CSV table of C-alpha atoms in Angstrom, one decimal:
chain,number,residue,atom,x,y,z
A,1,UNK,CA,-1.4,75.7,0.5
A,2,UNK,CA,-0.7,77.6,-2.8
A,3,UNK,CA,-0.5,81.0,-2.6
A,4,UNK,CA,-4.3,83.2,-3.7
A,5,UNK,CA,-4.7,85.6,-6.1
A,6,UNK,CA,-5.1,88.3,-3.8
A,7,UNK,CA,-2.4,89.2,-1.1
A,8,UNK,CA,-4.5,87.8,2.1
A,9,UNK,CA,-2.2,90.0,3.8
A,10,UNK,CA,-5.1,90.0,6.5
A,11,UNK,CA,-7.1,87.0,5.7
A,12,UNK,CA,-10.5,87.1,6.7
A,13,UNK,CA,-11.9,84.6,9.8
A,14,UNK,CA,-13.7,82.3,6.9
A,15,UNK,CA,-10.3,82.3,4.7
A,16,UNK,CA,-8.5,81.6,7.8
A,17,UNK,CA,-10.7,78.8,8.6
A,18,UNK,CA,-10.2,77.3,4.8
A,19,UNK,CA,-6.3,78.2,4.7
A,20,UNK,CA,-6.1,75.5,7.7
A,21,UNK,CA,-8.2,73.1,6.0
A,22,UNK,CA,-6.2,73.2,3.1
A,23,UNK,CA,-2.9,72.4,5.7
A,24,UNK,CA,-5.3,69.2,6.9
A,25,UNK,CA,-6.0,68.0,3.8
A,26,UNK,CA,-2.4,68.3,2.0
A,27,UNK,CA,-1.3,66.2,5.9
A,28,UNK,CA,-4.2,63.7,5.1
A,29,UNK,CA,-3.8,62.2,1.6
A,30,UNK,CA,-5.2,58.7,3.0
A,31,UNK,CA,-7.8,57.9,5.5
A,32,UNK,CA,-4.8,56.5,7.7
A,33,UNK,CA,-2.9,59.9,7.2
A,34,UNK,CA,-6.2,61.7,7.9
A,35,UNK,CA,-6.2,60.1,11.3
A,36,UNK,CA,-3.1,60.2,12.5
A,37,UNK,CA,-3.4,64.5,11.6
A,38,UNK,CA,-6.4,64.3,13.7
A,39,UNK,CA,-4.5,62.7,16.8
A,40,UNK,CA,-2.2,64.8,16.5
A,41,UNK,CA,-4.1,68.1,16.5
A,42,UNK,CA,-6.1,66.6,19.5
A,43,UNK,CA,-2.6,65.1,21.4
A,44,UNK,CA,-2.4,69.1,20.9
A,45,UNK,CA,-5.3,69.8,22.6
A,46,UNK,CA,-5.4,67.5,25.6
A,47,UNK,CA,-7.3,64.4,24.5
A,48,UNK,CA,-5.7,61.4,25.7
A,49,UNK,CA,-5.4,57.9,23.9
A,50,UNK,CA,-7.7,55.1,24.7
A,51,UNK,CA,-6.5,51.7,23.6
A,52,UNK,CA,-9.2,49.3,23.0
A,53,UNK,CA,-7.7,46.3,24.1
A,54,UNK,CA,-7.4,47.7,27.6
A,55,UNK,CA,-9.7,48.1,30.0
A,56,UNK,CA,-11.3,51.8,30.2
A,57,UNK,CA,-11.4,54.0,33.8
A,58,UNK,CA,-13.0,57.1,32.8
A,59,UNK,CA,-13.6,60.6,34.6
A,60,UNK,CA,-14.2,63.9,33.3
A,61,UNK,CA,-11.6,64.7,30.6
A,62,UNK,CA,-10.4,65.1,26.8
A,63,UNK,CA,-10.0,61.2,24.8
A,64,UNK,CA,-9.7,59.5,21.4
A,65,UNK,CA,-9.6,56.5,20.3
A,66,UNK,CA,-8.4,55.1,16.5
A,67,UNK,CA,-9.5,51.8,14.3
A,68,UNK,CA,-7.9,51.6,11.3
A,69,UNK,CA,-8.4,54.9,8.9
A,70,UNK,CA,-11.2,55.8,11.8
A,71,UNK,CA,-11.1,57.7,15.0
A,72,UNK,CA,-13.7,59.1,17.5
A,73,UNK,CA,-12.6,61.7,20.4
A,74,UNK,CA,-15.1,62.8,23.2
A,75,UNK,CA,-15.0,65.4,26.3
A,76,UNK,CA,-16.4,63.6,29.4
A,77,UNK,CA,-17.5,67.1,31.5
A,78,UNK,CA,-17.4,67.2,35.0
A,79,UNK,CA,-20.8,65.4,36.6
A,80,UNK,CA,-21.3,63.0,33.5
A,81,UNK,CA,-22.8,59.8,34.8
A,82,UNK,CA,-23.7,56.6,32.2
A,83,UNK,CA,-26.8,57.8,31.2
A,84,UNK,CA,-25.7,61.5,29.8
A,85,UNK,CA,-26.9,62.0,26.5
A,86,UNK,CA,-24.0,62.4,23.5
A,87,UNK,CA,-23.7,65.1,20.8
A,88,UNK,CA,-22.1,63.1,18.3
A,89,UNK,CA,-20.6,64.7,15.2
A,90,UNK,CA,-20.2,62.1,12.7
A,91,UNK,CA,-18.4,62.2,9.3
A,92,UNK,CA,-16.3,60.1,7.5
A,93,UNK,CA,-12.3,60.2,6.5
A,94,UNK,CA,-12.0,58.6,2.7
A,95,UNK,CA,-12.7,59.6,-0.3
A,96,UNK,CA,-13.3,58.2,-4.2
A,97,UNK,CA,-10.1,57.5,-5.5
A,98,UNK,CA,-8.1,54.2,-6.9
A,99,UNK,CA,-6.7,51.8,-4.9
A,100,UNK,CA,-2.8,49.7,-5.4
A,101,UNK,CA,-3.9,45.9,-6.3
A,102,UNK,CA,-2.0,43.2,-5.4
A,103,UNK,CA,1.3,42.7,-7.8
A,104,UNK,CA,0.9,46.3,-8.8
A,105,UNK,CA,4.1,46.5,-10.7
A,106,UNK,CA,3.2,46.7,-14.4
A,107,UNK,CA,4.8,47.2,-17.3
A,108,UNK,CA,3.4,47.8,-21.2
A,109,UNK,CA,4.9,48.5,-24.0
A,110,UNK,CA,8.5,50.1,-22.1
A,111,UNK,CA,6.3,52.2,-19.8
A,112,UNK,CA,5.9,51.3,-16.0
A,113,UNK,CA,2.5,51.3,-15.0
A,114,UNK,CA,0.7,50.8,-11.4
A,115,UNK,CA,-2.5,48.3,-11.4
A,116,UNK,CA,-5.2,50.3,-9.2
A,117,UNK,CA,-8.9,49.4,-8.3
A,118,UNK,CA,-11.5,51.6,-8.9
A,119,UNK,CA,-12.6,53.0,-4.9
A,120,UNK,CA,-15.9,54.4,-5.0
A,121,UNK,CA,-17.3,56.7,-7.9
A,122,UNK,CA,-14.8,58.9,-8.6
A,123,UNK,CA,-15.2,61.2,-11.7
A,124,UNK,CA,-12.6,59.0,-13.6
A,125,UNK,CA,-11.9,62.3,-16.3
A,126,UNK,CA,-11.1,64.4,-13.8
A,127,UNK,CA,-8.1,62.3,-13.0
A,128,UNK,CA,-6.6,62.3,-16.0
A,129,UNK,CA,-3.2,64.1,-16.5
A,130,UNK,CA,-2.7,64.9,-12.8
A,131,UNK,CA,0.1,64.3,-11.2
A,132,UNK,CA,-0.5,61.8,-7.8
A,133,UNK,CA,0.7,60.6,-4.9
A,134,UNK,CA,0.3,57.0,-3.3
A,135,UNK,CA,-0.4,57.3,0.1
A,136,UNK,CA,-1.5,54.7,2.8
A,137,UNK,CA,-0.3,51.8,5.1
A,138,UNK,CA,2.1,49.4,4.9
A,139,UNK,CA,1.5,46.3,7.5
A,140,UNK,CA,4.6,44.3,7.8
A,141,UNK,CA,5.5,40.7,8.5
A,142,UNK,CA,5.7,41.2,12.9
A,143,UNK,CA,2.5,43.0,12.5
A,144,UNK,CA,3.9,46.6,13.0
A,145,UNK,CA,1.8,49.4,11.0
A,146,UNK,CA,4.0,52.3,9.1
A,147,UNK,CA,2.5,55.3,6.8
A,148,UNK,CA,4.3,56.1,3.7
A,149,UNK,CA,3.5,58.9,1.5
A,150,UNK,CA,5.7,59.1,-2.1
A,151,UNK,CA,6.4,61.9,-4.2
A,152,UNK,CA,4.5,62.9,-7.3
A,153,UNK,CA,4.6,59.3,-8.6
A,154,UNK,CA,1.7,58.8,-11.0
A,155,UNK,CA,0.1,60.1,-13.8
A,156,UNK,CA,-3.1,58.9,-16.3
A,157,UNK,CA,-2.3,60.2,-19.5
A,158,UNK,CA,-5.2,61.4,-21.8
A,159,UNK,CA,-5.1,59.8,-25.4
A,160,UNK,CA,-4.6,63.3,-27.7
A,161,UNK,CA,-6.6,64.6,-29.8
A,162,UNK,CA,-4.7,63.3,-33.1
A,163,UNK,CA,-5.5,60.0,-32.2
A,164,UNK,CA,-9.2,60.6,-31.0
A,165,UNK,CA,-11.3,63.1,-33.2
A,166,UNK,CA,-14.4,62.6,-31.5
A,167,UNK,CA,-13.3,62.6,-27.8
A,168,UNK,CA,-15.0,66.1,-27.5
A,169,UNK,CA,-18.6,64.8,-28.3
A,170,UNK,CA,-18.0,61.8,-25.5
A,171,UNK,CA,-15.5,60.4,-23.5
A,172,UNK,CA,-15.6,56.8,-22.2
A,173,UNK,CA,-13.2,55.3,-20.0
A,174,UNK,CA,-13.1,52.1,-19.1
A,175,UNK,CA,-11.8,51.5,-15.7
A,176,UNK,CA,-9.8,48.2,-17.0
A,177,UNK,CA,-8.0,49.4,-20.1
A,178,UNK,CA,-7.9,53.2,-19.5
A,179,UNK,CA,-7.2,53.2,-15.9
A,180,UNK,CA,-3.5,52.6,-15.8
A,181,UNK,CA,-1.4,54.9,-14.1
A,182,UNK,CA,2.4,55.2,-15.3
A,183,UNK,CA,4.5,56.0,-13.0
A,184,UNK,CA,8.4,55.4,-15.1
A,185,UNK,CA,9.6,53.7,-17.9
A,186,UNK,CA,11.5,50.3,-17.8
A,187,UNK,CA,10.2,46.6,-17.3
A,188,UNK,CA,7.9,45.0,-14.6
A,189,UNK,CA,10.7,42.7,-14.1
A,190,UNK,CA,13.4,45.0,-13.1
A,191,UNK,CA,11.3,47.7,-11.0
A,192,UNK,CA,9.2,47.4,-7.7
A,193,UNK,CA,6.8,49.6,-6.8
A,194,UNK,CA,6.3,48.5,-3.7
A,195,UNK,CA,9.8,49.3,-2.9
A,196,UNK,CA,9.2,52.9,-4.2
A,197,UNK,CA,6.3,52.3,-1.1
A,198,UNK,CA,8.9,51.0,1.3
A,199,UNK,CA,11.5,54.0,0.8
A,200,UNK,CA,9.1,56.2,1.5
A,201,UNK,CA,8.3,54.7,4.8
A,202,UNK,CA,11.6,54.0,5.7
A,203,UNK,CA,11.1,50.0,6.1
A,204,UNK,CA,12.8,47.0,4.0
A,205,UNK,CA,10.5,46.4,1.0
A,206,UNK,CA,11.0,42.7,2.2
A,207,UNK,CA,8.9,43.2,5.1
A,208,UNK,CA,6.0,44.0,3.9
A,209,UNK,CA,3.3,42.0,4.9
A,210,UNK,CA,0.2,43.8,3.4
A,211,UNK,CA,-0.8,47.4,2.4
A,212,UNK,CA,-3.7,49.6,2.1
A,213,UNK,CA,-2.7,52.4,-0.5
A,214,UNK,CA,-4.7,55.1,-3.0
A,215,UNK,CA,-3.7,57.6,-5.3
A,216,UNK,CA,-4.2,61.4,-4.4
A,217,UNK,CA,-4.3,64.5,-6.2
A,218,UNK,CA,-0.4,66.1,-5.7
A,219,UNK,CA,-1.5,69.2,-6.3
A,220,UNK,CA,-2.0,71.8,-3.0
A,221,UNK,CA,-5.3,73.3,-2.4
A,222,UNK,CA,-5.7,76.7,-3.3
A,223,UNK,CA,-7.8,79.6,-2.4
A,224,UNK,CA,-9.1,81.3,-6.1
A,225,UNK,CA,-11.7,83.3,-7.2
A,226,UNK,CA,-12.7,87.5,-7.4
A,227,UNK,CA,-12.1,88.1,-3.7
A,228,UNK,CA,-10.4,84.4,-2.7
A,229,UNK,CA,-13.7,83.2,-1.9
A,230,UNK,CA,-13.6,79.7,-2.9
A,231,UNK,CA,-10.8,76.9,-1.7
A,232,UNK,CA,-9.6,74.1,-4.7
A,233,UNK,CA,-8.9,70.9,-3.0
A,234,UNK,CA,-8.8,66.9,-3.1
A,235,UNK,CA,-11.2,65.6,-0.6
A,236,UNK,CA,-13.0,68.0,0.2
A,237,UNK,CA,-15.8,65.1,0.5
A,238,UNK,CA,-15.4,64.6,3.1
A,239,UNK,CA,-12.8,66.3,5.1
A,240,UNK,CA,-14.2,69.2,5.6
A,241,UNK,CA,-17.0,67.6,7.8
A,242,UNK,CA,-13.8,66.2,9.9
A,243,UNK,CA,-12.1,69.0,9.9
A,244,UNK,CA,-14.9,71.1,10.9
A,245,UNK,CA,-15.8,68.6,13.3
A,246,UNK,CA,-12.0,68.7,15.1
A,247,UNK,CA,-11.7,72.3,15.5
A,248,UNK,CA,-15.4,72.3,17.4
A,249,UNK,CA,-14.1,69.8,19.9
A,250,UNK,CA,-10.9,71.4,20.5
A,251,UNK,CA,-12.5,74.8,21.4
A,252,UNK,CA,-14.8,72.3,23.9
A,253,UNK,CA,-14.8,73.8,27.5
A,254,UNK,CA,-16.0,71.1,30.0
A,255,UNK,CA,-17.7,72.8,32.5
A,256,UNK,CA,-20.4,74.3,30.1
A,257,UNK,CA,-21.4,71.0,28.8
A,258,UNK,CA,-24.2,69.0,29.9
A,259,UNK,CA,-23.9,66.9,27.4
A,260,UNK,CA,-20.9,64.5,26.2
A,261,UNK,CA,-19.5,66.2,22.5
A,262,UNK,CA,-18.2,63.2,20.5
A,263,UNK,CA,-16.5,63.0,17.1
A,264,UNK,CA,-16.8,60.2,14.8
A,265,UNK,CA,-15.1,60.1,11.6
A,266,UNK,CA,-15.6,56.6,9.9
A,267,UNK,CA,-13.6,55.4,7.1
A,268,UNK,CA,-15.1,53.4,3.8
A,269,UNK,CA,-18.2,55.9,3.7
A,270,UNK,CA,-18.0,55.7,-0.5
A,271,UNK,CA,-18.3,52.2,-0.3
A,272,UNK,CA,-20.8,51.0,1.7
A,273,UNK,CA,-20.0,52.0,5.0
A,274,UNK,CA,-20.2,48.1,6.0
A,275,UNK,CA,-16.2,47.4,8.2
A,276,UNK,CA,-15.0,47.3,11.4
A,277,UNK,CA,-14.1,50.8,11.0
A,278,UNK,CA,-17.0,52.0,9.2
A,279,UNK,CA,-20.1,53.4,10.1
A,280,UNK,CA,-22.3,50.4,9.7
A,281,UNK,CA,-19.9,48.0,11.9
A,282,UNK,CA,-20.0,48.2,15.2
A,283,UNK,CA,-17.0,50.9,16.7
A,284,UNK,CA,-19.4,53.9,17.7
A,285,UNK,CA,-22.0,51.3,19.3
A,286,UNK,CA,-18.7,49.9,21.4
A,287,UNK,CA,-17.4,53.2,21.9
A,288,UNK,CA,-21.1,54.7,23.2
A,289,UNK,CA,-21.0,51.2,25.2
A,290,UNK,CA,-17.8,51.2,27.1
A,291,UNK,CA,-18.1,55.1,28.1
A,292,UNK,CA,-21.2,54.5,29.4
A,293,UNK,CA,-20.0,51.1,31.7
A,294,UNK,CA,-17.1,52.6,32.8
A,295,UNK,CA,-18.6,56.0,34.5
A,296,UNK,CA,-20.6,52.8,36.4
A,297,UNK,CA,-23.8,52.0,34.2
A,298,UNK,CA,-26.1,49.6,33.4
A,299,UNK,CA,-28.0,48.6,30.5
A,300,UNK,CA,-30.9,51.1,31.0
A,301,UNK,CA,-28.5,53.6,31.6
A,302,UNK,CA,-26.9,53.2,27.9
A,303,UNK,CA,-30.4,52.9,27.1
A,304,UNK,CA,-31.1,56.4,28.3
A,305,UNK,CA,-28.4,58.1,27.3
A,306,UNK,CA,-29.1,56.5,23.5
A,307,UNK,CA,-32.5,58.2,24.1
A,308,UNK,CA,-31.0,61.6,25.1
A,309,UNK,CA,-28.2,61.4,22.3
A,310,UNK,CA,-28.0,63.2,19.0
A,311,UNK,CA,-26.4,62.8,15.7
A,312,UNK,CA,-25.3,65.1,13.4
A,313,UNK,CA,-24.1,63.3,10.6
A,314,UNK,CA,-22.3,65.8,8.2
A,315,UNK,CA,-21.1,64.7,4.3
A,316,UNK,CA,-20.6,67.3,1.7
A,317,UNK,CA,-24.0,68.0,-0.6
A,318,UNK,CA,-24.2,70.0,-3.8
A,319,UNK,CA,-24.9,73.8,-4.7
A,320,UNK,CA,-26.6,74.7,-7.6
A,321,UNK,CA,-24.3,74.5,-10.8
A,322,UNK,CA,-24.9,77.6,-13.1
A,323,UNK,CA,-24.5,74.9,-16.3
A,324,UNK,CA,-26.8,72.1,-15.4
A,325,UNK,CA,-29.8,74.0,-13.1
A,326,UNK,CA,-32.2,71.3,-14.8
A,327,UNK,CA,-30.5,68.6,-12.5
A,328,UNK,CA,-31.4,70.6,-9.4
A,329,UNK,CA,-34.9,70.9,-7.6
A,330,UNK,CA,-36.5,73.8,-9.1
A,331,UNK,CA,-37.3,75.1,-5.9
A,332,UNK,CA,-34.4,74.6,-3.7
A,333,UNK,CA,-31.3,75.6,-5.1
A,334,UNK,CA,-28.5,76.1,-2.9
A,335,UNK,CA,-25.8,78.9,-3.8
A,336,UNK,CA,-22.2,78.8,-3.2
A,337,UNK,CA,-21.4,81.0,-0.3
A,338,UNK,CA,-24.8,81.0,1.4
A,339,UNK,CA,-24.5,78.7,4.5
A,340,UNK,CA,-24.2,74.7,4.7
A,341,UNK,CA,-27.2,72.5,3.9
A,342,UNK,CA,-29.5,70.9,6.0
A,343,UNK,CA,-30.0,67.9,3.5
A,344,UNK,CA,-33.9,66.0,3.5
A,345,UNK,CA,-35.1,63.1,1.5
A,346,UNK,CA,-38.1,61.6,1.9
A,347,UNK,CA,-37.1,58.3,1.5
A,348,UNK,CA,-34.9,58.8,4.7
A,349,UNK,CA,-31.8,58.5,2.3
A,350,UNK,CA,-31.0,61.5,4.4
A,351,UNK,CA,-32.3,60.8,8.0
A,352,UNK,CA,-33.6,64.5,8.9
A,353,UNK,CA,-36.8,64.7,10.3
A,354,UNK,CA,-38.9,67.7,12.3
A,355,UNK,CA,-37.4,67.4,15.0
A,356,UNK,CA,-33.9,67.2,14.5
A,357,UNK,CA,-34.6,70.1,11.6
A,358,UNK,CA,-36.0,72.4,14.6
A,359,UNK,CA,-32.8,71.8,16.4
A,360,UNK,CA,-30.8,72.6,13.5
A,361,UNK,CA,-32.2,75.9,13.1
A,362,UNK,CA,-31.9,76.7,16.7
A,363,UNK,CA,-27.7,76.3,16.7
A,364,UNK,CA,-27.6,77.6,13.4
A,365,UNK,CA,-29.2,80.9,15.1
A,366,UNK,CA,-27.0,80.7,17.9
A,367,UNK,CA,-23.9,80.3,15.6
A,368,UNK,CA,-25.2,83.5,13.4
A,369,UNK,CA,-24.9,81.2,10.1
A,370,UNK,CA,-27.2,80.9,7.3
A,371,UNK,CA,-28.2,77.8,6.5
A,372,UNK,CA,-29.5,76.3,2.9
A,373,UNK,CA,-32.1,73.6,2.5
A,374,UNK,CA,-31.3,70.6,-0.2
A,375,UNK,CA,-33.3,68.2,-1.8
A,376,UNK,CA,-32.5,66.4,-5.0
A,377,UNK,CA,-34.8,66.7,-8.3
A,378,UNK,CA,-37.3,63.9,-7.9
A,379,UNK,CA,-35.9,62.6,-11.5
A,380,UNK,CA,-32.4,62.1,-9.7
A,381,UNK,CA,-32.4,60.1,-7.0
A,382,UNK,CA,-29.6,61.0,-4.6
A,383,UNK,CA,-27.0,58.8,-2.6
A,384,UNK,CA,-26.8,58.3,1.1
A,385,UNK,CA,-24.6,59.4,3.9
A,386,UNK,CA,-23.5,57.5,7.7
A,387,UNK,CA,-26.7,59.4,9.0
A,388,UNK,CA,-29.5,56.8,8.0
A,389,UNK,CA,-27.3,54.1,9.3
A,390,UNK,CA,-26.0,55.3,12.4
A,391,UNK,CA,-30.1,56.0,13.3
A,392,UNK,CA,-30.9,52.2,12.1
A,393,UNK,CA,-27.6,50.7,14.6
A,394,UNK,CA,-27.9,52.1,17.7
A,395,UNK,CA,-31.8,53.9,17.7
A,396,UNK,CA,-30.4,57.6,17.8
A,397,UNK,CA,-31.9,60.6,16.4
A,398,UNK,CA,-30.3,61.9,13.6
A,399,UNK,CA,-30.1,64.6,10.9
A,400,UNK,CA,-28.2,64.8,7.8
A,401,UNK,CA,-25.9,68.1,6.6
A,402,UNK,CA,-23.0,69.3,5.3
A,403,UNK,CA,-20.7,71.4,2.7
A,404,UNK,CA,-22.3,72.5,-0.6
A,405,UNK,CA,-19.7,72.0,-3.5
A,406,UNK,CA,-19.2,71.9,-7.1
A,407,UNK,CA,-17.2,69.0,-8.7
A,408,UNK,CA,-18.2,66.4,-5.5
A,409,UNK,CA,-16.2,62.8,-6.6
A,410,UNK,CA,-13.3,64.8,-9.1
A,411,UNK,CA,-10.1,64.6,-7.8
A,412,UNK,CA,-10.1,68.1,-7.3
A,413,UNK,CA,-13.5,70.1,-5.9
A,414,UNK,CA,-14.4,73.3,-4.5
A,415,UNK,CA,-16.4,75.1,-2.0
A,416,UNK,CA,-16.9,78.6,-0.6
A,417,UNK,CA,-15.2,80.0,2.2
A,418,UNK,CA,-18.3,81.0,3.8
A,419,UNK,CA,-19.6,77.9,3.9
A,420,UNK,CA,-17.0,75.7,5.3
A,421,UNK,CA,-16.7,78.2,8.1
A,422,UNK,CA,-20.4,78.4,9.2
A,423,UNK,CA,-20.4,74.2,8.9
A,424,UNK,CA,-17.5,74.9,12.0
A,425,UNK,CA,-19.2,77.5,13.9
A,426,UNK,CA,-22.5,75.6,13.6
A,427,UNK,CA,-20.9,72.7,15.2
A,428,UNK,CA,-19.3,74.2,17.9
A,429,UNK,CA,-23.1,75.5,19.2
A,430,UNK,CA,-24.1,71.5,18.4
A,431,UNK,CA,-21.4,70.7,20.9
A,432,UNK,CA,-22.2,73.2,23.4
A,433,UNK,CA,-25.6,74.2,22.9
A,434,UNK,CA,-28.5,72.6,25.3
A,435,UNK,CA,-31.4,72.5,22.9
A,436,UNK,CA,-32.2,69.3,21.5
């Protein structure tokens, strides 16, 4: 974390909170990375690893298990049988960014450059003239799976002024031509930069089998603002749902819960959702599933514990943005600093309904946090989250909330302290909390 423009010398709860987000993020600069931060914060905690190739004997106690760039942890409490109901936090672990294409070692012109895929919608100017990282996994030839994380590699330079008068009445990239990180200068012919990939991992570059590696922002987060009230970071879509959603479960005691507490943090969210590690493939159903068959179900007993399950699925939505109120519903404008949303479409882009909003409110009161409502501007039709399609796969009731921020899809955004931690307290009375 860079240092705030006030002393923190005693750093209030909510800049405490966003001070250890900010050391989650700057570990997490891939979904992959982002995982392995999250085992290792809950190895920390108790939670044991479940491997899914193995067969499952459960009893009351802490666990995780990982896919890919996704992990889900629970706390089994003592008395659980198959058909107790789960309170199931779900978020997701990547972000819009740009993506290493295969033979990625460019060259134009004497400058080294990196081809990259456009992944998701990122705000493509806010990238420019940043300094990046690549960051990701490396799968080699025997099948073994290594992270590697470079240095301040990359950079997409801006075209100057001189050379583009009219760049201040409309900028247009194109994702093809303009997209082109450099990251040196030299020939494509004499440079690798997948062995700048392997070095970093410590591996031969002559092992690698296959890789799954983005660019992120190199730049730390930063509390900023009058009183430090606000936190600059990458990712912040949506790692501060998971990193809310961590700190709930590891202040889980099990002998208050009548209900099993679950975290879910999916990868490929900005894209669809649709792998074996996102949420519209199959790893929560399986998860639910096996928990439930190993404390001695049946079918109706997953049934019934589906039926007495909740999901909260938590993405980052948008405050009101003092330049553009027009874009905004004229009635429901969230503020920075005022609570975390409680998101509602009625289109079920968002899957909220009564119900679930009655519960909301309820640990929202127990948690003594405001919350904001959000609905877009009927002109502007807004995206979609995990929550619709977790309800649609496996029948369970769901509501949509999450972070209000300005900047959502730059490489860099920001929300208020305040905010990100009442979305942690709120979730730690979801966890516990027996109203449903």
């Amino acid at each position: 974390m860079q240092s705030s423009p006030s002393s923190l010398n005693s750093p209030t709860p909510a800049q405490q909170h966003a001070l250890d987000l900010g050391e989650f993020v700057t570990a997490s600069p891939s979904s992959f990375h982002a995982v392995a931060e999250a085992v290792r914060r809950l190895t920390e905690s108790g939670f044991s690893p479940l491997i899914e190739t193995e067969a499952w004997s459960l009893n009351a106690g802490k666990y995780y298990v990982q896919r890919d760039g996704a992990v889900i942890a629970f706390v089994i409490p003592q008395g659980a049988t198959a058909a107790t109901g789960f309170r199931i936090l779900g978020s997701h672990t990547d972000s819009p960014t740009f993506k290493l294409k295969p033979k990625p070692t460019t060259s134009s012109f004497g400058w080294l450059q990196a081809g990259v895929e456009v992944y998701g919608g990122p705000l493509l100017n806010s990238w420019l003239d940043r300094e990046l990282v690549l960051a990701g996994r490396i799968v080699t030839h025997d099948g073994t799976e290594v992270l590697t994380r470079t240095a301040p590699l990359l950079r997409f330079p801006q075209l100057a002024i001189h050379l583009d008068r009219g760049v201040n009445e409309g900028l247009k990239l194109d994702p093809q031509r303009h997209m082109n990180p450099i990251w040196g200068t030299g020939r494509a012919d004499e440079q690798d930069l997948l062995a700048v990939l392997a070095e970093a991992a410590g591996i031969d570059p002559l092992t690698i089998g296959g890789y799954d590696v983005v660019a992120c922002d190199a730049q730390a987060p930063a509390l900023f603002g009058a009183t430090s009230e606000f936190l600059a970071s990458a990712r912040l879509d949506n790692l501060s749902s998971v990193h809310a959603s961590l700190v709930a479960l590891q202040s889980v005691a099990d002998e208050s819960l009548s209900q099993i507490p679950m975290l879910a943090a999916f990868d490929h969210e900005e894209i669809g959702s649709a792998s074996r590690s996102g949420a519209a493939g199959p790893f929560l159903e399986e998860v639910v599933r096996r928990i439930g068959f190993s404390l001695g179900g049946s079918t109706e007993d997953s049934y019934r514990a589906i039926a007495d399950s909740i999901c909260l699925s938590s993405d980052a939505g948008h405050a009101i943005h003092p330049n553009y109120p027009e874009r905004h519903d004229p009635a429901n404008q969230p503020l920075a600093g005022k609570g975390p949303l409680l998101k509602i479409n009625a289109n079920q882009r968002y899957s909220t309904d009564a119900v679930s909003a009655a519960a909301w409110t309820q640990w929202c009161a127990q948690a003594d946090a405001p919350y904001q409502e959000f609905v877009s501007n009927n002109a502007m039709p807004c995206g979609s989250t995990i929550g619709p399609i977790t309800a649609t796969r496996l029948g369970i009731r769901t509501l949509d909330v999450g972070v209000p921020l300005l900047s959502m899809h730059s490489a860099r955004e920001m929300a208020h302290v305040e905010d990100l931690y009442g979305l942690a307290r709120i979730a730690q009375e979801f966890f516990t909390h027996n109203s449903k």
